[in-house]
């Protein structure tokens, strides 16, 4: 017999013995600094997350004619939810509660539109005449004042301003068209949002139970708790923003009326609508009142109107919000502005409107899952963009 053992038949289905290639990889990994390996590991994971977010945003923009009515319907449902639940607890028939909620909303909207149209028709000719007079006075000041400009220079400045306004208006119009589409799309979206609102009020629980079946069975309790906390947060956000928007509108509108600024009711309605975009909306719409006061009433009334707008904003930020939201620490206003700006860059006005409630929902849902609060049923104890339940202010030891 030969001393050399006979080679065995290699089974192709048997795993190969460990190779030394892994040892080479380990040696190569050890040659790379640990900080660089950690950076690379974080980097490719962040790239995957960014790619998933970009794909989601692309799909949302592709389906914007469906997504925007859906978000509008959900937000209006959140606004009507406290009153609707109150009627349901009072044993109203569901169809009657839906009819009252939607009918009251349509009645309020119709009344506001009628007031705006009435005051615009009443005061617009006077405002136009005052505007022309203010422009003539400004032109005279520029000609005879310390600047000593010529008529040609003033005309050139006016032309440049008109060209800038035309360009900006064109950009805004194109952006609005890209988001909302044609008038037919707007009508279709409005009807779709109304249909979604009715469906959510009529059978929101059944719709959610059906949606929950999409997730794996083991994940359903966590998803259900996260979505419930997120929905409570959106309802709380909508209720608070509705109250703050109403107070902002009454404060700025009453200030404009007392100072004799024209179109006080349209300005108040614009402030009310703009206040649903936190921080940014009320400030931008409040500048319209200051501009009208400057053109119609002069610089001193405009300065007083600016004081009214700033006073209302300070009362909102330092008194109303803490009282309505309790002592819960919310996200810094800078983060809210960045979220709103990012939403506006992605989807224009709808993006700015839905950015904060969407971010609050995602934040609360993620905290609910990550802290394990879905197992205990308790509120997630962490810093949230918007608190679901106001927390009591800690007492000082005396």
CSV table of C-alpha atoms in Angstrom, one decimal:
chain,number,residue,atom,x,y,z
A,1,UNK,CA,0.0,0.0,0.0
A,2,UNK,CA,1.1,3.5,-0.7
A,3,UNK,CA,2.0,5.9,2.1
A,4,UNK,CA,0.1,8.7,0.4
A,5,UNK,CA,-3.6,8.6,1.4
A,6,UNK,CA,-6.0,8.3,-1.4
A,7,UNK,CA,-7.8,11.6,-2.0
A,8,UNK,CA,-11.4,11.5,-1.1
A,9,UNK,CA,-14.3,12.3,-3.4
A,10,UNK,CA,-15.3,16.0,-2.9
A,11,UNK,CA,-19.0,16.4,-2.1
A,12,UNK,CA,-20.1,19.5,-4.1
A,13,UNK,CA,-23.0,20.1,-1.6
A,14,UNK,CA,-20.7,20.2,1.5
A,15,UNK,CA,-19.6,23.6,2.7
A,16,UNK,CA,-16.0,24.4,1.9
A,17,UNK,CA,-13.5,24.5,4.8
A,18,UNK,CA,-12.7,27.9,6.2
A,19,UNK,CA,-10.3,29.7,3.9
A,20,UNK,CA,-7.5,32.0,4.9
A,21,UNK,CA,-9.1,34.8,2.8
A,22,UNK,CA,-11.0,36.0,5.9
A,23,UNK,CA,-7.7,36.3,7.7
A,24,UNK,CA,-6.4,38.6,5.0
A,25,UNK,CA,-9.6,40.7,5.2
A,26,UNK,CA,-9.2,41.0,9.0
A,27,UNK,CA,-5.6,42.1,8.6
A,28,UNK,CA,-6.6,44.6,5.9
A,29,UNK,CA,-9.4,45.9,8.2
A,30,UNK,CA,-7.0,46.3,11.0
A,31,UNK,CA,-4.7,48.4,8.7
A,32,UNK,CA,-7.6,50.9,8.3
A,33,UNK,CA,-8.0,53.3,11.2
A,34,UNK,CA,-11.1,52.5,13.4
A,35,UNK,CA,-12.4,56.1,13.0
A,36,UNK,CA,-12.4,55.7,9.2
A,37,UNK,CA,-14.2,52.3,9.4
A,38,UNK,CA,-16.9,53.8,11.6
A,39,UNK,CA,-17.2,56.8,9.3
A,40,UNK,CA,-17.6,54.5,6.3
A,41,UNK,CA,-20.1,52.3,8.1
A,42,UNK,CA,-22.2,55.4,9.1
A,43,UNK,CA,-21.8,56.9,5.6
A,44,UNK,CA,-23.2,54.0,3.6
A,45,UNK,CA,-26.1,53.6,6.0
A,46,UNK,CA,-26.9,57.3,5.8
A,47,UNK,CA,-26.8,57.0,2.0
A,48,UNK,CA,-29.3,54.2,2.0
A,49,UNK,CA,-31.6,56.2,4.3
A,50,UNK,CA,-31.2,59.3,2.1
A,51,UNK,CA,-32.0,57.2,-1.0
A,52,UNK,CA,-35.1,55.8,0.6
A,53,UNK,CA,-36.3,59.3,1.7
A,54,UNK,CA,-35.6,60.6,-1.8
A,55,UNK,CA,-37.5,57.8,-3.4
A,56,UNK,CA,-40.4,58.4,-1.0
A,57,UNK,CA,-40.4,62.2,-1.9
A,58,UNK,CA,-40.3,61.4,-5.6
A,59,UNK,CA,-43.3,59.1,-5.3
A,60,UNK,CA,-45.2,61.7,-3.3
A,61,UNK,CA,-44.5,64.4,-5.9
A,62,UNK,CA,-45.5,61.9,-8.7
A,63,UNK,CA,-48.8,61.2,-7.0
A,64,UNK,CA,-49.3,64.8,-5.7
A,65,UNK,CA,-52.9,65.0,-7.1
A,66,UNK,CA,-53.8,62.1,-4.7
A,67,UNK,CA,-51.4,62.9,-1.8
A,68,UNK,CA,-52.5,66.5,-1.3
A,69,UNK,CA,-56.2,65.8,-1.1
A,70,UNK,CA,-55.4,62.9,1.3
A,71,UNK,CA,-53.3,65.1,3.5
A,72,UNK,CA,-56.0,67.9,3.4
A,73,UNK,CA,-58.7,65.4,4.4
A,74,UNK,CA,-56.6,64.0,7.2
A,75,UNK,CA,-55.8,67.5,8.6
A,76,UNK,CA,-59.4,68.7,8.4
A,77,UNK,CA,-60.4,65.4,10.1
A,78,UNK,CA,-57.9,66.2,12.9
A,79,UNK,CA,-59.4,69.7,13.2
A,80,UNK,CA,-63.0,68.4,13.5
A,81,UNK,CA,-62.1,65.3,15.6
A,82,UNK,CA,-62.6,66.8,19.1
A,83,UNK,CA,-66.1,68.2,18.3
A,84,UNK,CA,-67.0,65.0,16.4
A,85,UNK,CA,-66.0,62.8,19.3
A,86,UNK,CA,-67.9,65.1,21.7
A,87,UNK,CA,-71.1,64.6,19.6
A,88,UNK,CA,-70.5,60.8,19.5
A,89,UNK,CA,-70.1,60.7,23.3
A,90,UNK,CA,-73.4,62.6,23.5
A,91,UNK,CA,-75.0,59.7,21.5
A,92,UNK,CA,-75.6,61.6,18.3
A,93,UNK,CA,-76.2,59.3,15.4
A,94,UNK,CA,-73.0,59.1,13.3
A,95,UNK,CA,-74.6,60.4,10.2
A,96,UNK,CA,-76.0,63.4,12.1
A,97,UNK,CA,-72.6,64.1,13.7
A,98,UNK,CA,-70.9,64.0,10.3
A,99,UNK,CA,-73.6,66.3,8.8
A,100,UNK,CA,-73.2,68.8,11.7
A,101,UNK,CA,-69.4,68.8,11.5
A,102,UNK,CA,-69.1,69.2,7.8
A,103,UNK,CA,-72.1,71.6,7.6
A,104,UNK,CA,-70.7,73.9,10.3
A,105,UNK,CA,-67.3,73.9,8.6
A,106,UNK,CA,-68.8,74.8,5.2
A,107,UNK,CA,-71.0,77.5,6.8
A,108,UNK,CA,-68.0,79.1,8.5
A,109,UNK,CA,-65.9,79.1,5.3
A,110,UNK,CA,-68.8,80.5,3.3
A,111,UNK,CA,-69.4,83.3,5.9
A,112,UNK,CA,-65.7,84.2,5.9
A,113,UNK,CA,-65.6,84.3,2.1
A,114,UNK,CA,-68.7,86.5,2.0
A,115,UNK,CA,-67.2,89.0,4.5
A,116,UNK,CA,-64.0,89.2,2.5
A,117,UNK,CA,-65.8,89.8,-0.8
A,118,UNK,CA,-68.1,92.4,0.8
A,119,UNK,CA,-65.3,94.4,2.4
A,120,UNK,CA,-63.1,94.2,-0.7
A,121,UNK,CA,-65.9,95.5,-2.9
A,122,UNK,CA,-66.6,98.2,-0.4
A,123,UNK,CA,-63.1,99.6,0.2
A,124,UNK,CA,-61.0,98.6,-2.9
A,125,UNK,CA,-61.7,101.7,-4.9
A,126,UNK,CA,-60.7,103.9,-2.0
A,127,UNK,CA,-57.6,101.8,-1.4
A,128,UNK,CA,-56.6,102.1,-5.1
A,129,UNK,CA,-57.0,105.9,-5.0
A,130,UNK,CA,-54.9,106.1,-1.8
A,131,UNK,CA,-52.3,103.9,-3.3
A,132,UNK,CA,-52.0,106.2,-6.4
A,133,UNK,CA,-51.8,109.2,-4.1
A,134,UNK,CA,-49.0,107.6,-2.0
A,135,UNK,CA,-47.1,106.7,-5.1
A,136,UNK,CA,-47.3,110.3,-6.4
A,137,UNK,CA,-46.1,111.6,-3.0
A,138,UNK,CA,-43.2,109.2,-3.1
A,139,UNK,CA,-42.3,110.3,-6.6
A,140,UNK,CA,-42.4,114.0,-5.6
A,141,UNK,CA,-40.2,113.2,-2.6
A,142,UNK,CA,-37.6,111.4,-4.7
A,143,UNK,CA,-37.5,114.3,-7.2
A,144,UNK,CA,-37.4,117.2,-4.8
A,145,UNK,CA,-36.0,115.6,-1.7
A,146,UNK,CA,-32.4,115.1,-0.6
A,147,UNK,CA,-31.9,112.2,-3.0
A,148,UNK,CA,-32.4,114.6,-6.0
A,149,UNK,CA,-33.2,111.8,-8.5
A,150,UNK,CA,-34.2,112.5,-12.0
A,151,UNK,CA,-37.4,111.4,-13.6
A,152,UNK,CA,-35.5,109.0,-15.9
A,153,UNK,CA,-33.8,107.3,-12.9
A,154,UNK,CA,-37.1,106.9,-11.1
A,155,UNK,CA,-38.7,105.4,-14.2
A,156,UNK,CA,-35.8,103.0,-14.5
A,157,UNK,CA,-36.1,102.0,-10.8
A,158,UNK,CA,-39.9,101.5,-11.2
A,159,UNK,CA,-39.3,99.4,-14.4
A,160,UNK,CA,-36.8,97.3,-12.6
A,161,UNK,CA,-39.2,96.7,-9.7
A,162,UNK,CA,-42.0,95.8,-12.1
A,163,UNK,CA,-39.7,93.4,-13.9
A,164,UNK,CA,-38.7,91.8,-10.6
A,165,UNK,CA,-42.3,91.5,-9.5
A,166,UNK,CA,-43.2,90.0,-12.9
A,167,UNK,CA,-40.5,87.4,-12.6
A,168,UNK,CA,-41.4,86.5,-9.0
A,169,UNK,CA,-45.1,86.3,-9.9
A,170,UNK,CA,-44.2,84.0,-12.8
A,171,UNK,CA,-42.2,81.8,-10.5
A,172,UNK,CA,-45.0,81.6,-8.0
A,173,UNK,CA,-47.6,80.9,-10.7
A,174,UNK,CA,-45.5,78.1,-12.2
A,175,UNK,CA,-44.8,76.7,-8.7
A,176,UNK,CA,-48.5,76.8,-7.9
A,177,UNK,CA,-49.4,75.2,-11.2
A,178,UNK,CA,-46.8,72.5,-10.6
A,179,UNK,CA,-48.4,71.7,-7.2
A,180,UNK,CA,-52.1,72.2,-7.8
A,181,UNK,CA,-52.4,71.8,-11.6
A,182,UNK,CA,-55.3,73.2,-13.5
A,183,UNK,CA,-58.7,74.5,-12.2
A,184,UNK,CA,-60.1,71.0,-13.0
A,185,UNK,CA,-57.5,69.4,-10.8
A,186,UNK,CA,-58.3,71.8,-8.0
A,187,UNK,CA,-62.0,71.0,-8.2
A,188,UNK,CA,-61.2,67.3,-8.4
A,189,UNK,CA,-58.9,67.6,-5.4
A,190,UNK,CA,-61.4,69.5,-3.4
A,191,UNK,CA,-64.1,66.8,-4.0
A,192,UNK,CA,-61.6,64.0,-3.3
A,193,UNK,CA,-60.6,65.7,0.0
A,194,UNK,CA,-64.3,66.1,1.0
A,195,UNK,CA,-64.9,62.4,0.2
A,196,UNK,CA,-61.8,61.4,2.2
A,197,UNK,CA,-63.1,63.5,5.1
A,198,UNK,CA,-66.5,61.8,5.1
A,199,UNK,CA,-64.9,58.4,4.9
A,200,UNK,CA,-62.6,59.1,7.8
A,201,UNK,CA,-65.3,60.4,10.0
A,202,UNK,CA,-67.7,57.6,9.0
A,203,UNK,CA,-65.3,54.6,9.4
A,204,UNK,CA,-61.8,55.8,10.3
A,205,UNK,CA,-61.4,52.9,12.7
A,206,UNK,CA,-62.3,50.3,10.1
A,207,UNK,CA,-60.0,51.9,7.6
A,208,UNK,CA,-57.1,51.7,10.1
A,209,UNK,CA,-57.8,48.1,11.0
A,210,UNK,CA,-57.7,47.2,7.3
A,211,UNK,CA,-54.5,49.1,6.9
A,212,UNK,CA,-52.9,47.4,9.9
A,213,UNK,CA,-53.3,44.0,8.2
A,214,UNK,CA,-50.6,45.1,5.7
A,215,UNK,CA,-48.0,44.8,8.5
A,216,UNK,CA,-46.6,41.5,9.8
A,217,UNK,CA,-48.7,40.1,12.7
A,218,UNK,CA,-45.8,40.5,15.2
A,219,UNK,CA,-45.3,44.1,14.3
A,220,UNK,CA,-49.0,45.1,14.5
A,221,UNK,CA,-49.1,46.0,18.2
A,222,UNK,CA,-46.1,48.4,17.9
A,223,UNK,CA,-47.5,49.9,14.7
A,224,UNK,CA,-50.9,50.4,16.2
A,225,UNK,CA,-49.6,52.1,19.3
A,226,UNK,CA,-47.2,54.3,17.3
A,227,UNK,CA,-50.0,55.4,14.9
A,228,UNK,CA,-52.4,56.0,17.8
A,229,UNK,CA,-49.9,58.3,19.6
A,230,UNK,CA,-49.1,60.0,16.3
A,231,UNK,CA,-52.8,60.6,15.6
A,232,UNK,CA,-53.3,62.0,19.1
A,233,UNK,CA,-50.4,64.3,18.4
A,234,UNK,CA,-51.8,65.5,15.1
A,235,UNK,CA,-55.2,66.2,16.7
A,236,UNK,CA,-53.5,68.1,19.5
A,237,UNK,CA,-51.5,70.1,17.0
A,238,UNK,CA,-54.5,70.9,14.9
A,239,UNK,CA,-56.6,71.9,17.9
A,240,UNK,CA,-53.9,74.2,19.2
A,241,UNK,CA,-53.1,75.7,15.9
A,242,UNK,CA,-56.8,76.4,15.3
A,243,UNK,CA,-57.1,78.3,18.6
A,244,UNK,CA,-53.8,80.2,18.0
A,245,UNK,CA,-54.8,81.1,14.4
A,246,UNK,CA,-58.2,82.4,15.6
A,247,UNK,CA,-56.5,84.5,18.3
A,248,UNK,CA,-53.9,85.8,15.9
A,249,UNK,CA,-56.6,86.7,13.4
A,250,UNK,CA,-58.8,88.5,15.9
A,251,UNK,CA,-55.8,90.4,17.5
A,252,UNK,CA,-54.3,91.6,14.2
A,253,UNK,CA,-57.7,92.2,12.6
A,254,UNK,CA,-59.0,94.2,15.6
A,255,UNK,CA,-55.7,96.2,15.7
A,256,UNK,CA,-56.0,97.0,12.0
A,257,UNK,CA,-59.7,98.1,12.4
A,258,UNK,CA,-58.9,100.3,15.4
A,259,UNK,CA,-56.0,101.9,13.6
A,260,UNK,CA,-58.2,102.6,10.5
A,261,UNK,CA,-56.3,100.3,8.2
A,262,UNK,CA,-58.4,99.2,5.3
A,263,UNK,CA,-59.4,95.7,4.4
A,264,UNK,CA,-59.2,94.6,8.1
A,265,UNK,CA,-61.4,91.5,7.6
A,266,UNK,CA,-59.5,90.1,4.6
A,267,UNK,CA,-56.2,90.7,6.5
A,268,UNK,CA,-57.6,88.8,9.5
A,269,UNK,CA,-58.7,85.9,7.3
A,270,UNK,CA,-55.3,85.8,5.7
A,271,UNK,CA,-53.6,85.8,9.1
A,272,UNK,CA,-56.0,83.0,10.2
A,273,UNK,CA,-55.1,80.8,7.2
A,274,UNK,CA,-51.4,81.7,7.4
A,275,UNK,CA,-51.2,80.8,11.1
A,276,UNK,CA,-51.6,77.1,10.3
A,277,UNK,CA,-48.0,77.4,9.1
A,278,UNK,CA,-46.2,77.8,12.4
A,279,UNK,CA,-44.1,80.9,13.1
A,280,UNK,CA,-43.6,81.8,9.4
A,281,UNK,CA,-47.2,82.1,8.2
A,282,UNK,CA,-48.5,84.6,10.7
A,283,UNK,CA,-45.5,86.8,10.3
A,284,UNK,CA,-45.7,86.9,6.5
A,285,UNK,CA,-49.5,87.6,6.5
A,286,UNK,CA,-49.0,90.2,9.2
A,287,UNK,CA,-46.7,92.2,6.9
A,288,UNK,CA,-49.6,92.7,4.5
A,289,UNK,CA,-51.4,94.7,7.2
A,290,UNK,CA,-48.3,96.8,7.8
A,291,UNK,CA,-47.9,97.4,4.1
A,292,UNK,CA,-51.6,98.5,3.8
A,293,UNK,CA,-51.1,100.8,6.7
A,294,UNK,CA,-48.0,102.3,5.2
A,295,UNK,CA,-49.7,103.0,1.8
A,296,UNK,CA,-53.1,104.1,3.1
A,297,UNK,CA,-52.4,105.6,6.6
A,298,UNK,CA,-48.8,106.7,6.5
A,299,UNK,CA,-45.6,105.7,8.3
A,300,UNK,CA,-46.8,106.3,11.9
A,301,UNK,CA,-49.9,104.1,11.6
A,302,UNK,CA,-47.7,101.5,9.8
A,303,UNK,CA,-45.3,101.6,12.8
A,304,UNK,CA,-48.2,101.2,15.2
A,305,UNK,CA,-49.5,98.3,13.0
A,306,UNK,CA,-46.1,96.7,13.1
A,307,UNK,CA,-46.2,97.0,16.9
A,308,UNK,CA,-49.6,95.2,17.0
A,309,UNK,CA,-48.3,92.4,14.8
A,310,UNK,CA,-45.2,91.9,17.0
A,311,UNK,CA,-47.3,92.1,20.2
A,312,UNK,CA,-49.7,89.4,19.0
A,313,UNK,CA,-46.7,87.2,18.0
A,314,UNK,CA,-45.1,87.6,21.4
A,315,UNK,CA,-48.4,86.8,23.2
A,316,UNK,CA,-48.7,83.7,21.1
A,317,UNK,CA,-45.2,82.5,21.6
A,318,UNK,CA,-44.8,83.2,25.3
A,319,UNK,CA,-48.3,83.0,26.7
A,320,UNK,CA,-50.8,81.1,24.5
A,321,UNK,CA,-48.6,78.3,23.4
A,322,UNK,CA,-47.3,77.4,26.9
A,323,UNK,CA,-50.8,77.6,28.3
A,324,UNK,CA,-52.4,75.4,25.6
A,325,UNK,CA,-49.5,72.9,25.4
A,326,UNK,CA,-48.6,72.9,29.1
A,327,UNK,CA,-45.0,72.9,30.2
A,328,UNK,CA,-43.9,70.3,27.7
A,329,UNK,CA,-40.7,71.2,25.9
A,330,UNK,CA,-41.3,71.3,22.2
A,331,UNK,CA,-38.8,71.6,19.4
A,332,UNK,CA,-36.8,74.8,19.0
A,333,UNK,CA,-38.4,77.4,16.8
A,334,UNK,CA,-35.4,77.2,14.5
A,335,UNK,CA,-36.1,73.6,13.8
A,336,UNK,CA,-39.8,74.4,13.0
A,337,UNK,CA,-38.6,77.1,10.6
A,338,UNK,CA,-36.2,74.7,8.9
A,339,UNK,CA,-38.9,72.0,8.7
A,340,UNK,CA,-41.4,74.5,7.2
A,341,UNK,CA,-38.7,75.9,4.8
A,342,UNK,CA,-37.8,72.3,3.7
A,343,UNK,CA,-41.5,71.5,3.1
A,344,UNK,CA,-41.9,74.7,1.1
A,345,UNK,CA,-38.9,73.9,-1.1
A,346,UNK,CA,-40.1,70.4,-1.8
A,347,UNK,CA,-43.9,71.0,-2.4
A,348,UNK,CA,-44.6,74.8,-2.1
A,349,UNK,CA,-47.4,75.9,0.1
A,350,UNK,CA,-48.8,72.4,0.7
A,351,UNK,CA,-45.4,71.3,1.8
A,352,UNK,CA,-45.1,74.2,4.3
A,353,UNK,CA,-48.6,73.5,5.6
A,354,UNK,CA,-48.1,69.7,6.2
A,355,UNK,CA,-44.4,69.7,7.2
A,356,UNK,CA,-44.8,70.3,11.0
A,357,UNK,CA,-47.7,67.9,11.6
A,358,UNK,CA,-46.0,65.2,9.5
A,359,UNK,CA,-42.7,65.7,11.3
A,360,UNK,CA,-44.5,65.6,14.7
A,361,UNK,CA,-46.3,62.3,13.7
A,362,UNK,CA,-43.1,60.6,12.6
A,363,UNK,CA,-41.2,61.8,15.7
A,364,UNK,CA,-43.9,60.6,18.1
A,365,UNK,CA,-44.3,57.2,16.3
A,366,UNK,CA,-40.6,56.6,16.2
A,367,UNK,CA,-40.2,57.5,19.9
A,368,UNK,CA,-43.1,55.2,20.8
A,369,UNK,CA,-41.4,52.3,19.1
A,370,UNK,CA,-37.8,53.0,20.2
A,371,UNK,CA,-38.7,53.5,23.9
A,372,UNK,CA,-40.9,50.4,24.1
A,373,UNK,CA,-43.8,52.5,25.2
A,374,UNK,CA,-46.1,50.4,22.9
A,375,UNK,CA,-45.6,47.5,25.3
A,376,UNK,CA,-46.8,49.3,28.4
A,377,UNK,CA,-49.4,51.6,26.8
A,378,UNK,CA,-47.9,54.7,28.4
A,379,UNK,CA,-47.1,57.9,26.7
A,380,UNK,CA,-43.6,58.0,25.3
A,381,UNK,CA,-41.2,59.7,27.7
A,382,UNK,CA,-38.9,61.6,25.5
A,383,UNK,CA,-38.4,65.0,23.8
A,384,UNK,CA,-41.1,65.3,21.2
A,385,UNK,CA,-41.8,67.8,18.4
A,386,UNK,CA,-45.3,68.1,19.8
A,387,UNK,CA,-46.5,66.6,23.1
A,388,UNK,CA,-49.6,64.4,23.1
A,389,UNK,CA,-50.5,65.1,26.7
A,390,UNK,CA,-49.4,68.3,28.5
A,391,UNK,CA,-47.0,67.6,31.3
A,392,UNK,CA,-47.0,69.4,34.6
A,393,UNK,CA,-44.3,71.9,35.3
A,394,UNK,CA,-41.9,70.4,37.9
A,395,UNK,CA,-42.3,72.0,41.4
A,396,UNK,CA,-39.4,73.6,43.1
A,397,UNK,CA,-38.3,72.5,46.5
A,398,UNK,CA,-39.0,75.1,49.0
